[in-house]
């Protein structure tokens, strides 16, 4: 299967600082990437859909000024948590799709980033 | 009612047992059905990918989809301790489009 690399694996930061998480597709070009958030023992909650060269589409209830998404190339999307607060502490996961949202394509996930805000 | 329902478990079985994991759903538009395995603090790993109704087998894993009942299953034969993980079902109208996930079933295979 395709490989999606996500960094960092974990990060601890002080309240009020910003944190950037990178998601890279290593062996394919990803026109679409997705960012999820997962709380302990809960399922993945889709935060936003990132399309290369255009603005991200955010799910209802997700603050776009808080969670900045940049998909500047076909192999890289970044999620920046701005002015992080303890309630932003969570496990963030990205996924990538090789196609353009066409039917039948598969979705591959990064290894996730555990964010802890003190 | 959630679009996808999945028993969170935990489900504990002895090594070598056949494991049955299930999800039900309510959206008739779902055409693609997937099973992911997630180890603690890791990203989900795609296990099985199925289109529409029917069965698909891959090694010790078998996925079944019954669209008439809106019910999907994952069977694991000869379960191993290394199969201990959380198993997430996911589905969508298009494979790479926004997927709807179940909450995941935590499985523990004991020696």
PDB file of C-alpha atoms in Angstrom, chain B:
ATOM      1  CA  UNK B   1     -28.898   7.680  15.708  1.00  0.00           C
ATOM      2  CA  UNK B   2     -25.332   7.532  14.387  1.00  0.00           C
ATOM      3  CA  UNK B   3     -24.799   6.868  10.704  1.00  0.00           C
ATOM      4  CA  UNK B   4     -22.484   3.977  11.566  1.00  0.00           C
ATOM      5  CA  UNK B   5     -22.866   1.850  14.660  1.00  0.00           C
ATOM      6  CA  UNK B   6     -20.096  -0.345  16.007  1.00  0.00           C
ATOM      7  CA  UNK B   7     -19.837  -2.103  19.341  1.00  0.00           C
ATOM      8  CA  UNK B   8     -16.804  -0.629  21.125  1.00  0.00           C
ATOM      9  CA  UNK B   9     -16.067  -3.835  23.030  1.00  0.00           C
ATOM     10  CA  UNK B  10     -13.675  -4.727  24.483  1.00  0.00           C
ATOM     11  CA  UNK B  11     -13.800  -8.170  22.947  1.00  0.00           C
ATOM     12  CA  UNK B  12     -11.499 -10.761  24.462  1.00  0.00           C
ATOM     13  CA  UNK B  13     -10.864 -14.116  22.753  1.00  0.00           C
ATOM     14  CA  UNK B  14      -8.376 -16.955  23.156  1.00  0.00           C
ATOM     15  CA  UNK B  15      -5.614 -17.427  20.626  1.00  0.00           C
ATOM     16  CA  UNK B  16      -6.776 -19.413  17.612  1.00  0.00           C
ATOM     17  CA  UNK B  17     -10.408 -18.352  17.912  1.00  0.00           C
ATOM     18  CA  UNK B  18     -12.481 -17.009  15.039  1.00  0.00           C
ATOM     19  CA  UNK B  19     -13.316 -13.374  15.615  1.00  0.00           C
ATOM     20  CA  UNK B  20     -16.402 -11.678  14.229  1.00  0.00           C
ATOM     21  CA  UNK B  21     -16.562  -7.886  14.128  1.00  0.00           C
ATOM     22  CA  UNK B  22     -19.601  -6.021  12.839  1.00  0.00           C
ATOM     23  CA  UNK B  23     -20.987  -2.644  11.881  1.00  0.00           C
ATOM     24  CA  UNK B  24     -24.422  -1.463  10.901  1.00  0.00           C
ATOM     25  CA  UNK B  25     -25.180   1.677   8.973  1.00  0.00           C
ATOM     26  CA  UNK B  26     -28.138   3.757   7.896  1.00  0.00           C
ATOM     27  CA  UNK B  27     -27.003   5.617   4.757  1.00  0.00           C
ATOM     28  CA  UNK B  28     -28.097   3.829   1.587  1.00  0.00           C
ATOM     29  CA  UNK B  29     -25.602   5.863  -0.436  1.00  0.00           C
ATOM     30  CA  UNK B  30     -22.625   4.014   1.017  1.00  0.00           C
ATOM     31  CA  UNK B  31     -21.007   1.898  -1.678  1.00  0.00           C
ATOM     32  CA  UNK B  32     -17.476   1.365  -0.402  1.00  0.00           C
ATOM     33  CA  UNK B  33     -16.719  -0.417   2.826  1.00  0.00           C
ATOM     34  CA  UNK B  34     -13.412  -0.701   4.587  1.00  0.00           C
ATOM     35  CA  UNK B  35     -11.904  -2.183   7.674  1.00  0.00           C
ATOM     36  CA  UNK B  36      -8.944  -0.558   9.362  1.00  0.00           C
ATOM     37  CA  UNK B  37      -6.762  -1.862  12.164  1.00  0.00           C
ATOM     38  CA  UNK B  38      -5.392   0.675  14.617  1.00  0.00           C
ATOM     39  CA  UNK B  39      -2.790  -0.018  17.252  1.00  0.00           C
ATOM     40  CA  UNK B  40      -2.627   2.283  20.246  1.00  0.00           C
ATOM     41  CA  UNK B  41      -1.394   5.750  19.311  1.00  0.00           C
ATOM     42  CA  UNK B  42      -0.838   4.799  15.671  1.00  0.00           C
ATOM     43  CA  UNK B  43      -2.630   5.683  12.471  1.00  0.00           C
ATOM     44  CA  UNK B  44      -5.224   3.263  11.042  1.00  0.00           C
ATOM     45  CA  UNK B  45      -3.933   0.604   8.645  1.00  0.00           C
ATOM     46  CA  UNK B  46      -6.178  -0.468   5.771  1.00  0.00           C
ATOM     47  CA  UNK B  47      -7.037  -4.164   6.072  1.00  0.00           C
ATOM     48  CA  UNK B  48      -9.923  -4.791   3.730  1.00  0.00           C
ATOM     49  CA  UNK B  49     -11.614  -2.789   1.006  1.00  0.00           C
ATOM     50  CA  UNK B  50     -14.905  -3.886  -0.504  1.00  0.00           C
ATOM     51  CA  UNK B  51     -17.246  -2.447  -3.073  1.00  0.00           C
ATOM     52  CA  UNK B  52     -20.997  -3.070  -2.733  1.00  0.00           C
ATOM     53  CA  UNK B  53     -22.308  -6.395  -1.444  1.00  0.00           C
ATOM     54  CA  UNK B  54     -20.394  -9.628  -1.297  1.00  0.00           C
ATOM     55  CA  UNK B  55     -17.433 -11.311   0.319  1.00  0.00           C
ATOM     56  CA  UNK B  56     -13.727 -10.677   0.068  1.00  0.00           C
ATOM     57  CA  UNK B  57     -10.992 -12.839   1.514  1.00  0.00           C
ATOM     58  CA  UNK B  58      -7.365 -11.971   2.199  1.00  0.00           C
ATOM     59  CA  UNK B  59      -5.360 -14.480   4.178  1.00  0.00           C
ATOM     60  CA  UNK B  60      -6.927 -14.885   7.603  1.00  0.00           C
ATOM     61  CA  UNK B  61      -9.323 -11.997   7.023  1.00  0.00           C
ATOM     62  CA  UNK B  62     -12.739 -12.130   5.369  1.00  0.00           C
ATOM     63  CA  UNK B  63     -14.951  -9.101   4.842  1.00  0.00           C
ATOM     64  CA  UNK B  64     -18.663  -9.432   4.165  1.00  0.00           C
ATOM     65  CA  UNK B  65     -21.085  -6.752   3.060  1.00  0.00           C
ATOM     66  CA  UNK B  66     -24.846  -7.149   3.076  1.00  0.00           C
ATOM     67  CA  UNK B  67     -26.275  -3.940   1.666  1.00  0.00           C
ATOM     68  CA  UNK B  68     -29.857  -5.156   1.958  1.00  0.00           C
ATOM     69  CA  UNK B  69     -29.427  -5.374   5.715  1.00  0.00           C
ATOM     70  CA  UNK B  70     -26.954  -2.484   5.921  1.00  0.00           C
ATOM     71  CA  UNK B  71     -24.602  -4.761   7.785  1.00  0.00           C
ATOM     72  CA  UNK B  72     -20.903  -5.444   7.333  1.00  0.00           C
ATOM     73  CA  UNK B  73     -18.619  -7.941   9.031  1.00  0.00           C
ATOM     74  CA  UNK B  74     -14.958  -8.740   9.387  1.00  0.00           C
ATOM     75  CA  UNK B  75     -13.922 -12.273  10.302  1.00  0.00           C
ATOM     76  CA  UNK B  76     -10.468 -13.111  11.578  1.00  0.00           C
ATOM     77  CA  UNK B  77      -9.502 -16.782  11.517  1.00  0.00           C
ATOM     78  CA  UNK B  78      -6.834 -18.343  13.719  1.00  0.00           C
ATOM     79  CA  UNK B  79      -6.554 -15.144  15.731  1.00  0.00           C
ATOM     80  CA  UNK B  80      -3.130 -14.239  17.095  1.00  0.00           C
ATOM     81  CA  UNK B  81      -2.050 -12.004  19.983  1.00  0.00           C
ATOM     82  CA  UNK B  82      -0.629  -9.636  17.355  1.00  0.00           C
ATOM     83  CA  UNK B  83      -4.199  -9.114  16.137  1.00  0.00           C
ATOM     84  CA  UNK B  84      -4.932  -7.298  19.393  1.00  0.00           C
ATOM     85  CA  UNK B  85      -5.881  -3.799  18.298  1.00  0.00           C
ATOM     86  CA  UNK B  86      -8.867  -1.592  17.632  1.00  0.00           C
ATOM     87  CA  UNK B  87     -10.738  -2.385  14.428  1.00  0.00           C
ATOM     88  CA  UNK B  88     -12.556   0.456  12.718  1.00  0.00           C
ATOM     89  CA  UNK B  89     -15.143   0.061  10.025  1.00  0.00           C
ATOM     90  CA  UNK B  90     -15.404   2.897   7.523  1.00  0.00           C
ATOM     91  CA  UNK B  91     -17.659   3.539   4.600  1.00  0.00           C
ATOM     92  CA  UNK B  92     -18.541   6.127   2.036  1.00  0.00           C
ATOM     93  CA  UNK B  93     -20.269   6.819  -1.242  1.00  0.00           C
ATOM     94  CA  UNK B  94     -16.886   7.011  -2.951  1.00  0.00           C
ATOM     95  CA  UNK B  95     -13.740   5.238  -1.836  1.00  0.00           C
ATOM     96  CA  UNK B  96     -11.527   8.261  -1.451  1.00  0.00           C
ATOM     97  CA  UNK B  97     -14.201  10.686  -0.477  1.00  0.00           C
ATOM     98  CA  UNK B  98     -15.068  11.601   3.061  1.00  0.00           C
ATOM     99  CA  UNK B  99     -15.443   8.401   5.007  1.00  0.00           C
ATOM    100  CA  UNK B 100     -17.720   7.813   7.942  1.00  0.00           C
ATOM    101  CA  UNK B 101     -16.073   5.754  10.651  1.00  0.00           C
ATOM    102  CA  UNK B 102     -17.437   3.521  13.339  1.00  0.00           C
ATOM    103  CA  UNK B 103     -16.222   4.065  16.875  1.00  0.00           C
ATOM    104  CA  UNK B 104     -13.967   1.007  16.639  1.00  0.00           C
ATOM    105  CA  UNK B 105     -14.030  -2.350  18.439  1.00  0.00           C
ATOM    106  CA  UNK B 106     -11.179  -3.067  20.796  1.00  0.00           C
ATOM    107  CA  UNK B 107     -10.009  -6.664  20.357  1.00  0.00           C
ATOM    108  CA  UNK B 108      -7.712  -8.577  22.689  1.00  0.00           C
ATOM    109  CA  UNK B 109      -6.418 -11.991  21.732  1.00  0.00           C
ATOM    110  CA  UNK B 110      -5.065 -13.797  24.746  1.00  0.00           C
ATOM    111  CA  UNK B 111      -2.504 -16.589  24.912  1.00  0.00           C
TER     112      UNK B 111
END
